[in-house]
Amino acid sequence: MTNFPRKIYIAAPLFCESERWFNEKIDAILRSLGHETYLPQRDGGCYAELPELIDGRPKEQVLYEKDIAALNWCDTLLFLPDGRVPDEGACFELGYAAAQGKDLVAYKTDARAFMMGMDNLMLRMAVSETLRDEEQLREWFSLKERME
C-alpha cells in the first residue's frame, strides 16, 4: 500500500463559491492529518479567473499540463462526486489515476444518485471505498497501518 503521508490529488468541481469552499475544507482536513495535497483551484488556478495567455501559452494548455503533472505526482486520488452529476473533469482525473494504478477513494455527501439509488458503475467500481461523512474521511486518511 501507499506510504504515510500520502500525496493526494483532490478531484472535484471548482466552478462556484460553494464548491471551492468545500474543496478547501477537505484540503485543510487532509493537510491537518499530515498529507500533501494538490488542490487544482489553488495549485493550478480557476479557469474563469486566469488570463487567456500565461507566459505566452493558452491557459487551457497550462492548466491541463499542471493537472496531468499533479496526477502523475500523486499516489492517491480523492474523488468528490457531489452534485446532480459528477464533474466531467473530476471523472477524467479519476479515470487517468485508475489507469495508473493509483489508490482511489471517493468522498460523497450528496444523496443524489445516477439511477435506482446508485452511481454510475464505472465511477463506483473504480474506487476502493466511498466515504460518506467527515468522520469517515478523517478515519480513513488517519490509519497509518492501512498505508504501510
GROMACS .gro file of C-alpha atoms in nm:
model
  148
    1MET     CA    1   0.000   0.000   0.000
    2THR     CA    2   0.091   0.365  -0.005
    3ASN     CA    3   0.333   0.516   0.245
    4PHE     CA    4   0.226   0.769   0.504
    5PRO     CA    5   0.189   1.059   0.450
    6ARG     CA    6   0.007   1.037   0.120
    7LYS     CA    7   0.037   1.269  -0.179
    8ILE     CA    8  -0.328   1.336  -0.260
    9TYR     CA    9  -0.486   1.484  -0.571
   10ILE     CA   10  -0.831   1.626  -0.490
   11ALA     CA   11  -1.055   1.572  -0.796
   12ALA     CA   12  -1.362   1.791  -0.760
   13PRO     CA   13  -1.571   2.059  -0.928
   14LEU     CA   14  -1.447   2.413  -0.865
   15PHE     CA   15  -1.680   2.639  -1.058
   16CYS     CA   16  -1.873   2.816  -0.784
   17GLU     CA   17  -1.800   2.955  -0.440
   18SER     CA   18  -1.967   2.669  -0.251
   19GLU     CA   19  -1.769   2.405  -0.444
   20ARG     CA   20  -1.440   2.586  -0.385
   21TRP     CA   21  -1.522   2.633  -0.015
   22PHE     CA   22  -1.599   2.262   0.026
   23ASN     CA   23  -1.278   2.164  -0.158
   24GLU     CA   24  -1.074   2.394   0.068
   25LYS     CA   25  -1.236   2.236   0.374
   26ILE     CA   26  -1.142   1.886   0.256
   27ASP     CA   27  -0.790   2.004   0.171
   28ALA     CA   28  -0.748   2.153   0.521
   29ILE     CA   29  -0.860   1.827   0.682
   30LEU     CA   30  -0.613   1.620   0.477
   31ARG     CA   31  -0.327   1.860   0.547
   32SER     CA   32  -0.409   1.861   0.919
   33LEU     CA   33  -0.363   1.483   0.909
   34GLY     CA   34  -0.012   1.530   0.768
   35HIS     CA   35  -0.072   1.466   0.398
   36GLU     CA   36   0.046   1.666   0.098
   37THR     CA   37  -0.227   1.777  -0.141
   38TYR     CA   38  -0.277   1.910  -0.488
   39LEU     CA   39  -0.592   2.121  -0.499
   40PRO     CA   40  -0.647   2.228  -0.861
   41GLN     CA   41  -0.822   2.555  -0.774
   42ARG     CA   42  -0.525   2.660  -0.560
   43ASP     CA   43  -0.233   2.495  -0.735
   44GLY     CA   44  -0.347   2.521  -1.096
   45GLY     CA   45  -0.595   2.805  -1.086
   46CYS     CA   46  -0.960   2.859  -1.167
   47TYR     CA   47  -1.014   2.876  -1.541
   48ALA     CA   48  -1.251   3.174  -1.539
   49GLU     CA   49  -1.015   3.380  -1.324
   50LEU     CA   50  -0.699   3.331  -1.531
   51PRO     CA   51  -0.580   3.545  -1.822
   52GLU     CA   52  -0.618   3.393  -2.168
   53LEU     CA   53  -0.239   3.360  -2.201
   54ILE     CA   54   0.002   3.250  -1.928
   55ASP     CA   55   0.366   3.304  -2.020
   56GLY     CA   56   0.255   3.331  -2.382
   57ARG     CA   57   0.067   2.999  -2.376
   58PRO     CA   58  -0.309   2.937  -2.377
   59LYS     CA   59  -0.444   2.895  -2.026
   60GLU     CA   60  -0.612   2.566  -2.129
   61GLN     CA   61  -0.277   2.410  -2.211
   62VAL     CA   62  -0.113   2.538  -1.893
   63LEU     CA   63  -0.396   2.409  -1.669
   64TYR     CA   64  -0.404   2.072  -1.845
   65GLU     CA   65  -0.028   2.024  -1.809
   66LYS     CA   66  -0.030   2.126  -1.441
   67ASP     CA   67  -0.311   1.886  -1.361
   68ILE     CA   68  -0.152   1.596  -1.553
   69ALA     CA   69   0.180   1.656  -1.375
   70ALA     CA   70  -0.002   1.651  -1.040
   71LEU     CA   71  -0.186   1.332  -1.132
   72ASN     CA   72   0.150   1.174  -1.211
   73TRP     CA   73   0.290   1.304  -0.880
   74CYS     CA   74   0.015   1.178  -0.650
   75ASP     CA   75  -0.018   0.830  -0.503
   76THR     CA   76  -0.384   0.879  -0.405
   77LEU     CA   77  -0.678   1.047  -0.574
   78LEU     CA   78  -0.970   1.166  -0.364
   79PHE     CA   79  -1.276   1.193  -0.590
   80LEU     CA   80  -1.554   1.429  -0.478
   81PRO     CA   81  -1.861   1.337  -0.688
   82ASP     CA   82  -2.120   1.556  -0.512
   83GLY     CA   83  -2.369   1.727  -0.741
   84ARG     CA   84  -2.656   1.627  -0.965
   85VAL     CA   85  -2.394   1.460  -1.184
   86PRO     CA   86  -2.021   1.424  -1.111
   87ASP     CA   87  -1.794   1.688  -1.263
   88GLU     CA   88  -1.657   1.587  -1.605
   89GLY     CA   89  -1.303   1.697  -1.523
   90ALA     CA   90  -1.302   1.503  -1.195
   91CYS     CA   91  -1.428   1.196  -1.383
   92PHE     CA   92  -1.140   1.229  -1.631
   93GLU     CA   93  -0.894   1.263  -1.342
   94LEU     CA   94  -1.040   0.954  -1.175
   95GLY     CA   95  -1.001   0.753  -1.496
   96TYR     CA   96  -0.647   0.877  -1.554
   97ALA     CA   97  -0.544   0.787  -1.199
   98ALA     CA   98  -0.717   0.448  -1.226
   99ALA     CA   99  -0.520   0.369  -1.541
  100GLN     CA  100  -0.201   0.445  -1.348
  101GLY     CA  101  -0.293   0.214  -1.061
  102LYS     CA  102  -0.324   0.493  -0.803
  103ASP     CA  103  -0.519   0.449  -0.478
  104LEU     CA  104  -0.870   0.584  -0.542
  105VAL     CA  105  -1.118   0.690  -0.277
  106ALA     CA  106  -1.447   0.880  -0.309
  107TYR     CA  107  -1.599   1.118  -0.056
  108LYS     CA  108  -1.968   1.165  -0.132
  109THR     CA  109  -2.203   1.359   0.092
  110ASP     CA  110  -2.475   1.408  -0.171
  111ALA     CA  111  -2.776   1.171  -0.156
  112ARG     CA  112  -2.850   1.211  -0.528
  113ALA     CA  113  -2.750   0.920  -0.749
  114PHE     CA  114  -2.741   0.836  -1.118
  115MET     CA  115  -3.012   0.572  -1.128
  116MET     CA  116  -3.203   0.347  -0.892
  117GLY     CA  117  -3.014   0.491  -0.596
  118MET     CA  118  -2.668   0.403  -0.732
  119ASP     CA  119  -2.393   0.597  -0.904
  120ASN     CA  120  -2.257   0.505  -1.244
  121LEU     CA  121  -2.088   0.167  -1.211
  122MET     CA  122  -1.764   0.287  -1.376
  123LEU     CA  123  -1.724   0.552  -1.106
  124ARG     CA  124  -1.846   0.329  -0.824
  125MET     CA  125  -1.621   0.036  -0.915
  126ALA     CA  126  -1.309   0.247  -0.972
  127VAL     CA  127  -1.276   0.350  -0.609
  128SER     CA  128  -1.172   0.122  -0.324
  129GLU     CA  129  -1.415   0.290  -0.087
  130THR     CA  130  -1.679   0.562  -0.075
  131LEU     CA  131  -1.667   0.767   0.243
  132ARG     CA  132  -1.994   0.936   0.347
  133ASP     CA  133  -1.912   1.186   0.622
  134GLU     CA  134  -1.626   1.383   0.772
  135GLU     CA  135  -1.569   1.128   1.046
  136GLN     CA  136  -1.514   0.852   0.790
  137LEU     CA  137  -1.287   1.081   0.587
  138ARG     CA  138  -1.071   1.160   0.889
  139GLU     CA  139  -1.059   0.798   0.998
  140TRP     CA  140  -0.969   0.660   0.654
  141PHE     CA  141  -0.686   0.908   0.600
  142SER     CA  142  -0.557   0.872   0.959
  143LEU     CA  143  -0.498   0.498   0.956
  144LYS     CA  144  -0.125   0.454   0.900
  145GLU     CA  145  -0.145   0.076   0.919
  146ARG     CA  146  -0.364   0.074   0.605
  147MET     CA  147  -0.085   0.254   0.424
  148GLU     CA  148   0.221   0.055   0.526
   0.00000   0.00000   0.00000
